């Protein structure tokens, strides 16, 4: 069944300095050069309908839900079908995708938004994933956003719902707005400020900004709040980010913290590794009425550097 119909429209133009695209040497493996060019320019878009599918008499094995000869995969890995089914669930509405299994930003943003949809169908469940064992913030965020789901291993499910929730529809915007309102209702340190997010050597895939400490110190001297998600609690992150007018950081999952806490009509400025150009967050800023810009660093796959002047000039463009 369709929860929200497909939508079409026109993207906004990203903010970037002349010559930035000449620095791009490659794109993230799940996208293409053309898709990224479409994202950052004022091109037409088509966003898929949001769909809910009901499955009966299912087996959940290793994060894939099997029913009537088909499968719905929710974790990156597909384990062998030989598995122990240790319990039974009467009704479940599942959240989770192979992407959100790997990338915390999509877990935080995508799965939380889908959970607000899923709760109208059945009790919410998510397959257990070993990849999340070292993630520090999920439980605290769910508590702050009022989201309650259960984690399950292999199981037999009598009645299950799964969702295709990738289109940037107005229905999805309402759910993201609801999550943002819940986080922004918490006490904040400041408002109308800038934030720089430290990435360091964290993340599922290394993206080392070699002069990150220098950039952070320079921006702190200009009044920016510095946030290091690897060293801070979810409550501290939200408090420092909430109400910010602009957030800057290396492209990656840490920007999910910012998307849910930036001020309305705020701006996101991504630092792009030259061999991993990816503007997936542009889809979200377009949906939420935010501004988006990027700078492309110089370097190679082992590490890269960015000039402070490039950042400051792009801040002027996007802000």
Short mmCIF file of C-alpha atoms in Angstrom, two decimals:
data_model
loop_
_atom_site.label_atom_id
_atom_site.label_comp_id
_atom_site.label_asym_id
_atom_site.label_seq_id
_atom_site.Cartn_x
_atom_site.Cartn_y
_atom_site.Cartn_z
CA UNK A 1 0.00 0.00 0.00
CA UNK A 2 1.13 3.56 -0.73
CA UNK A 3 1.74 5.67 2.37
CA UNK A 4 2.79 8.70 0.31
CA UNK A 5 2.65 9.19 -3.46
CA UNK A 6 5.73 9.87 -5.58
CA UNK A 7 6.71 13.52 -5.99
CA UNK A 8 8.59 15.56 -8.58
CA UNK A 9 10.19 19.00 -8.42
CA UNK A 10 13.40 20.96 -8.91
CA UNK A 11 16.52 20.74 -6.78
CA UNK A 12 18.22 23.81 -5.37
CA UNK A 13 21.74 24.80 -6.42
CA UNK A 14 24.52 23.92 -4.00
CA UNK A 15 27.00 26.61 -2.99
CA UNK A 16 30.60 26.00 -4.08
CA UNK A 17 33.57 28.01 -5.30
CA UNK A 18 34.80 28.03 -8.91
CA UNK A 19 37.19 25.19 -9.70
CA UNK A 20 35.99 22.85 -6.95
CA UNK A 21 34.72 20.18 -9.32
CA UNK A 22 38.14 20.05 -11.00
CA UNK A 23 39.50 18.55 -7.75
CA UNK A 24 37.11 15.59 -7.84
CA UNK A 25 39.01 12.38 -8.62
CA UNK A 26 36.33 9.81 -7.80
CA UNK A 27 32.94 9.25 -6.18
CA UNK A 28 31.66 7.03 -3.39
CA UNK A 29 31.11 3.49 -4.69
CA UNK A 30 27.33 3.60 -4.28
CA UNK A 31 26.87 6.63 -6.53
CA UNK A 32 28.01 8.02 -9.91
CA UNK A 33 29.53 11.26 -11.18
CA UNK A 34 26.28 12.09 -12.94
CA UNK A 35 24.16 11.46 -9.87
CA UNK A 36 26.37 13.79 -7.86
CA UNK A 37 26.25 16.51 -10.53
CA UNK A 38 22.46 16.21 -10.53
CA UNK A 39 22.35 16.56 -6.76
CA UNK A 40 24.36 19.78 -6.63
CA UNK A 41 22.71 21.57 -9.56
CA UNK A 42 19.18 22.81 -10.16
CA UNK A 43 17.94 19.69 -11.93
CA UNK A 44 14.53 18.00 -11.82
CA UNK A 45 14.01 15.20 -9.31
CA UNK A 46 11.62 12.28 -8.93
CA UNK A 47 11.18 10.89 -5.44
CA UNK A 48 9.71 7.42 -5.11
CA UNK A 49 6.46 6.77 -3.29
CA UNK A 50 6.65 5.62 0.34
CA UNK A 51 5.32 2.08 0.47
CA UNK A 52 4.27 -0.38 3.19
CA UNK A 53 4.24 -4.11 2.46
CA UNK A 54 2.56 -6.80 4.56
CA UNK A 55 4.17 -10.24 4.76
CA UNK A 56 2.74 -13.30 6.50
CA UNK A 57 4.35 -16.42 7.94
CA UNK A 58 7.91 -15.09 7.68
CA UNK A 59 11.32 -16.22 8.83
CA UNK A 60 13.83 -13.61 9.96
CA UNK A 61 17.30 -15.08 9.44
CA UNK A 62 20.40 -12.97 9.89
CA UNK A 63 18.59 -9.73 9.13
CA UNK A 64 16.72 -10.91 6.01
CA UNK A 65 13.00 -11.51 6.16
CA UNK A 66 11.91 -14.48 4.02
CA UNK A 67 8.32 -15.02 2.92
CA UNK A 68 6.74 -16.90 -0.01
CA UNK A 69 10.05 -17.42 -1.75
CA UNK A 70 11.16 -13.80 -1.54
CA UNK A 71 13.42 -11.89 0.83
CA UNK A 72 13.64 -8.41 2.30
CA UNK A 73 17.22 -7.61 3.32
CA UNK A 74 17.81 -5.26 6.26
CA UNK A 75 21.48 -5.90 7.11
CA UNK A 76 24.54 -5.67 4.86
CA UNK A 77 25.56 -9.34 5.16
CA UNK A 78 23.49 -12.34 4.10
CA UNK A 79 24.40 -15.30 6.36
CA UNK A 80 23.68 -18.94 5.44
CA UNK A 81 20.05 -19.98 5.66
CA UNK A 82 20.87 -22.76 8.13
CA UNK A 83 20.06 -21.05 11.42
CA UNK A 84 18.36 -21.64 14.74
CA UNK A 85 14.95 -19.99 15.08
CA UNK A 86 14.85 -19.21 18.78
CA UNK A 87 11.50 -17.47 19.21
CA UNK A 88 8.25 -16.37 17.57
CA UNK A 89 6.74 -12.90 17.12
CA UNK A 90 3.05 -12.35 16.38
CA UNK A 91 3.26 -8.87 14.81
CA UNK A 92 6.20 -6.69 13.85
CA UNK A 93 6.92 -3.58 11.79
CA UNK A 94 10.58 -3.64 10.75
CA UNK A 95 13.02 -0.79 10.26
CA UNK A 96 16.55 -1.09 8.93
CA UNK A 97 18.37 -1.22 5.59
CA UNK A 98 21.77 -2.52 4.44
CA UNK A 99 22.86 1.13 4.32
CA UNK A 100 21.73 2.03 7.85
CA UNK A 101 23.35 -1.18 9.07
CA UNK A 102 26.76 0.23 8.11
CA UNK A 103 26.47 4.01 8.34
CA UNK A 104 25.46 5.58 11.66
CA UNK A 105 24.12 8.73 9.99
CA UNK A 106 21.52 6.74 8.07
CA UNK A 107 20.73 4.66 11.15
CA UNK A 108 20.10 7.87 13.07
CA UNK A 109 18.14 9.76 10.41
CA UNK A 110 16.56 7.16 8.12
CA UNK A 111 15.64 4.49 10.65
CA UNK A 112 14.30 7.02 13.13
CA UNK A 113 12.05 8.58 10.49
CA UNK A 114 10.83 5.16 9.34
CA UNK A 115 10.12 4.22 12.96
CA UNK A 116 7.59 7.06 13.18
CA UNK A 117 5.87 5.49 10.19
CA UNK A 118 6.18 1.89 11.38
CA UNK A 119 4.58 2.50 14.78
CA UNK A 120 1.19 2.96 13.07
CA UNK A 121 1.32 -0.61 11.75
CA UNK A 122 2.67 -2.88 14.50
CA UNK A 123 5.22 -2.97 17.33
CA UNK A 124 8.59 -1.80 15.95
CA UNK A 125 11.51 -4.19 15.58
CA UNK A 126 15.01 -4.00 14.18
CA UNK A 127 17.26 -6.99 13.37
CA UNK A 128 20.24 -7.42 15.67
CA UNK A 129 23.50 -6.26 14.07
CA UNK A 130 27.00 -6.92 15.36
CA UNK A 131 28.14 -3.77 13.54
CA UNK A 132 26.42 -1.55 16.11
CA UNK A 133 28.23 -2.92 19.15
CA UNK A 134 30.66 0.02 19.33
CA UNK A 135 28.17 2.79 18.50
CA UNK A 136 27.86 5.04 21.55
CA UNK A 137 24.79 7.17 20.85
CA UNK A 138 21.80 5.16 19.49
CA UNK A 139 19.96 4.49 22.76
CA UNK A 140 20.31 8.07 24.03
CA UNK A 141 19.05 9.48 20.74
CA UNK A 142 16.05 7.15 20.70
CA UNK A 143 15.18 8.21 24.22
CA UNK A 144 15.45 11.91 23.31
CA UNK A 145 13.31 11.39 20.21
CA UNK A 146 10.75 9.18 21.92
CA UNK A 147 11.39 6.15 19.71
CA UNK A 148 11.02 2.67 21.15
CA UNK A 149 11.93 -0.41 19.16
CA UNK A 150 12.96 -3.92 20.05
CA UNK A 151 15.98 -5.72 18.65
CA UNK A 152 15.53 -9.33 17.60
CA UNK A 153 17.62 -12.19 16.33
CA UNK A 154 16.37 -15.06 14.20
CA UNK A 155 12.63 -15.48 14.60
CA UNK A 156 9.42 -16.69 13.07
CA UNK A 157 6.99 -13.82 12.47
CA UNK A 158 3.31 -14.45 11.85
CA UNK A 159 2.50 -10.96 10.54
CA UNK A 160 5.19 -8.50 9.42
CA UNK A 161 5.33 -5.06 7.82
CA UNK A 162 8.31 -3.70 5.88
CA UNK A 163 8.72 -0.33 4.20
CA UNK A 164 10.27 1.37 1.20
CA UNK A 165 10.97 4.78 2.69
CA UNK A 166 13.62 6.40 0.50
CA UNK A 167 11.70 9.05 -1.43
CA UNK A 168 12.10 12.61 -0.14
CA UNK A 169 8.35 13.15 0.08
CA UNK A 170 6.49 15.68 2.19
CA UNK A 171 5.30 12.78 4.31
CA UNK A 172 8.94 12.03 5.13
CA UNK A 173 9.61 15.70 5.81
CA UNK A 174 6.83 15.79 8.40
CA UNK A 175 8.44 12.89 10.22
CA UNK A 176 11.91 14.44 10.07
CA UNK A 177 10.46 17.74 11.28
CA UNK A 178 8.90 15.90 14.22
CA UNK A 179 12.27 14.38 15.15
CA UNK A 180 13.96 17.78 14.86
CA UNK A 181 11.34 19.41 17.06
CA UNK A 182 11.86 16.81 19.78
CA UNK A 183 15.62 17.36 19.82
CA UNK A 184 15.41 21.14 19.54
CA UNK A 185 13.04 21.23 22.50
CA UNK A 186 15.97 20.27 24.71
CA UNK A 187 18.19 22.93 26.32
CA UNK A 188 20.78 24.35 23.93
CA UNK A 189 24.10 26.06 24.61
CA UNK A 190 23.68 28.80 22.00
CA UNK A 191 21.69 29.76 18.92
CA UNK A 192 22.57 31.21 15.55
CA UNK A 193 26.17 29.99 15.85
CA UNK A 194 28.48 27.87 13.72
CA UNK A 195 29.63 24.35 14.53
CA UNK A 196 32.58 22.31 13.28
CA UNK A 197 32.31 18.53 13.67
CA UNK A 198 35.47 16.52 14.23
CA UNK A 199 35.71 13.24 12.30
CA UNK A 200 39.25 12.18 13.14
CA UNK A 201 39.86 8.52 12.35
CA UNK A 202 36.35 7.36 13.19
CA UNK A 203 33.76 5.92 10.82
CA UNK A 204 33.27 2.70 8.91
CA UNK A 205 35.55 4.00 6.14
CA UNK A 206 38.57 6.21 6.97
CA UNK A 207 38.39 9.78 5.66
CA UNK A 208 41.39 11.51 7.18
CA UNK A 209 41.44 15.30 7.05
CA UNK A 210 45.10 15.76 7.89
CA UNK A 211 44.82 19.42 8.94
CA UNK A 212 41.54 18.96 10.82
CA UNK A 213 43.02 20.18 14.12
CA UNK A 214 44.30 23.35 12.45
CA UNK A 215 40.91 24.03 10.87
CA UNK A 216 39.13 23.37 14.17
CA UNK A 217 41.40 25.78 16.05
CA UNK A 218 40.94 28.49 13.43
CA UNK A 219 37.16 28.16 13.41
CA UNK A 220 37.03 28.09 17.22
CA UNK A 221 38.86 31.41 17.15
CA UNK A 222 36.04 32.73 14.96
CA UNK A 223 33.36 31.69 17.44
CA UNK A 224 32.51 28.24 16.12
CA UNK A 225 31.52 25.50 18.55
CA UNK A 226 33.74 22.42 18.14
CA UNK A 227 31.98 19.07 18.52
CA UNK A 228 33.79 15.74 18.66
CA UNK A 229 31.08 13.02 18.54
CA UNK A 230 33.59 10.29 19.39
CA UNK A 231 34.28 11.92 22.76
CA UNK A 232 30.91 13.44 23.69
CA UNK A 233 27.54 12.13 24.79
CA UNK A 234 24.49 12.42 22.58
CA UNK A 235 23.05 14.95 25.03
CA UNK A 236 26.17 17.13 24.78
CA UNK A 237 26.17 16.89 20.99
CA UNK A 238 22.54 17.98 20.75
CA UNK A 239 23.06 20.78 23.25
CA UNK A 240 26.01 22.21 21.28
CA UNK A 241 24.47 21.77 17.83
CA UNK A 242 20.87 22.75 18.48
CA UNK A 243 19.94 26.02 16.82
CA UNK A 244 23.20 26.38 14.90
CA UNK A 245 22.98 28.41 11.70
CA UNK A 246 25.70 26.36 9.96
CA UNK A 247 27.51 23.06 10.55
CA UNK A 248 30.77 22.09 8.85
CA UNK A 249 32.42 18.69 8.72
CA UNK A 250 33.93 15.98 6.58
CA UNK A 251 31.26 14.24 4.51
CA UNK A 252 29.99 11.27 6.50
CA UNK A 253 27.72 10.02 9.24
CA UNK A 254 28.62 12.71 11.78
CA UNK A 255 26.63 15.19 9.70
CA UNK A 256 23.50 13.27 10.69
CA UNK A 257 23.88 14.84 14.14
CA UNK A 258 23.71 18.25 12.50
CA UNK A 259 20.80 17.55 10.18
CA UNK A 260 18.51 16.80 13.11
CA UNK A 261 19.58 19.81 15.19
CA UNK A 262 20.39 22.73 12.87
CA UNK A 263 18.16 25.77 13.01
CA UNK A 264 15.32 25.92 10.53
CA UNK A 265 16.74 27.16 7.20
CA UNK A 266 20.22 26.46 8.52
CA UNK A 267 23.14 25.41 6.33
CA UNK A 268 25.31 22.34 5.96
CA UNK A 269 28.83 22.66 4.55
CA UNK A 270 30.58 19.39 3.70
CA UNK A 271 34.31 18.85 3.24
CA UNK A 272 34.60 16.36 0.40
CA UNK A 273 37.49 13.87 0.07
CA UNK A 274 38.70 14.15 -3.55
CA UNK A 275 38.34 10.40 -4.17
CA UNK A 276 34.94 10.03 -2.47
CA UNK A 277 32.73 12.86 -3.72
CA UNK A 278 29.27 12.24 -2.26
CA UNK A 279 26.49 14.73 -1.61
CA UNK A 280 23.84 12.42 -0.17
CA UNK A 281 23.03 14.96 2.57
CA UNK A 282 22.00 17.41 -0.15
CA UNK A 283 18.85 15.30 -0.69
CA UNK A 284 17.94 15.90 2.95
CA UNK A 285 18.75 19.62 3.06
CA UNK A 286 16.63 20.16 -0.06
CA UNK A 287 13.73 18.35 1.59
CA UNK A 288 14.04 20.33 4.84
CA UNK A 289 14.46 23.74 3.21
CA UNK A 290 18.08 24.09 4.33
CA UNK A 291 21.06 25.38 2.37
CA UNK A 292 23.93 23.18 1.26
CA UNK A 293 27.51 23.80 0.19
CA UNK A 294 30.75 21.90 -0.23
CA UNK A 295 34.49 22.28 -0.61
CA UNK A 296 36.66 19.60 -2.21
CA UNK A 297 39.94 18.82 -0.47
CA UNK A 298 43.34 18.14 -2.05
CA UNK A 299 45.04 14.81 -1.42
CA UNK A 300 44.72 11.10 -2.04
CA UNK A 301 42.98 8.07 -0.61
CA UNK A 302 45.28 8.03 2.42
CA UNK A 303 44.46 11.58 3.50
CA UNK A 304 43.65 15.08 2.34
CA UNK A 305 43.91 18.75 3.32
CA UNK A 306 41.63 21.75 2.92
CA UNK A 307 42.46 25.43 2.97
CA UNK A 308 40.80 27.58 5.63
CA UNK A 309 40.20 30.28 3.03
CA UNK A 310 38.16 27.87 0.88
CA UNK A 311 35.99 27.06 3.88
CA UNK A 312 35.44 30.67 4.93
CA UNK A 313 34.62 31.85 1.42
CA UNK A 314 32.13 29.01 1.00
CA UNK A 315 30.59 29.84 4.37
CA UNK A 316 29.91 33.31 2.99
CA UNK A 317 28.26 31.76 -0.09
CA UNK A 318 26.05 29.30 1.75
CA UNK A 319 25.15 31.50 4.72
#
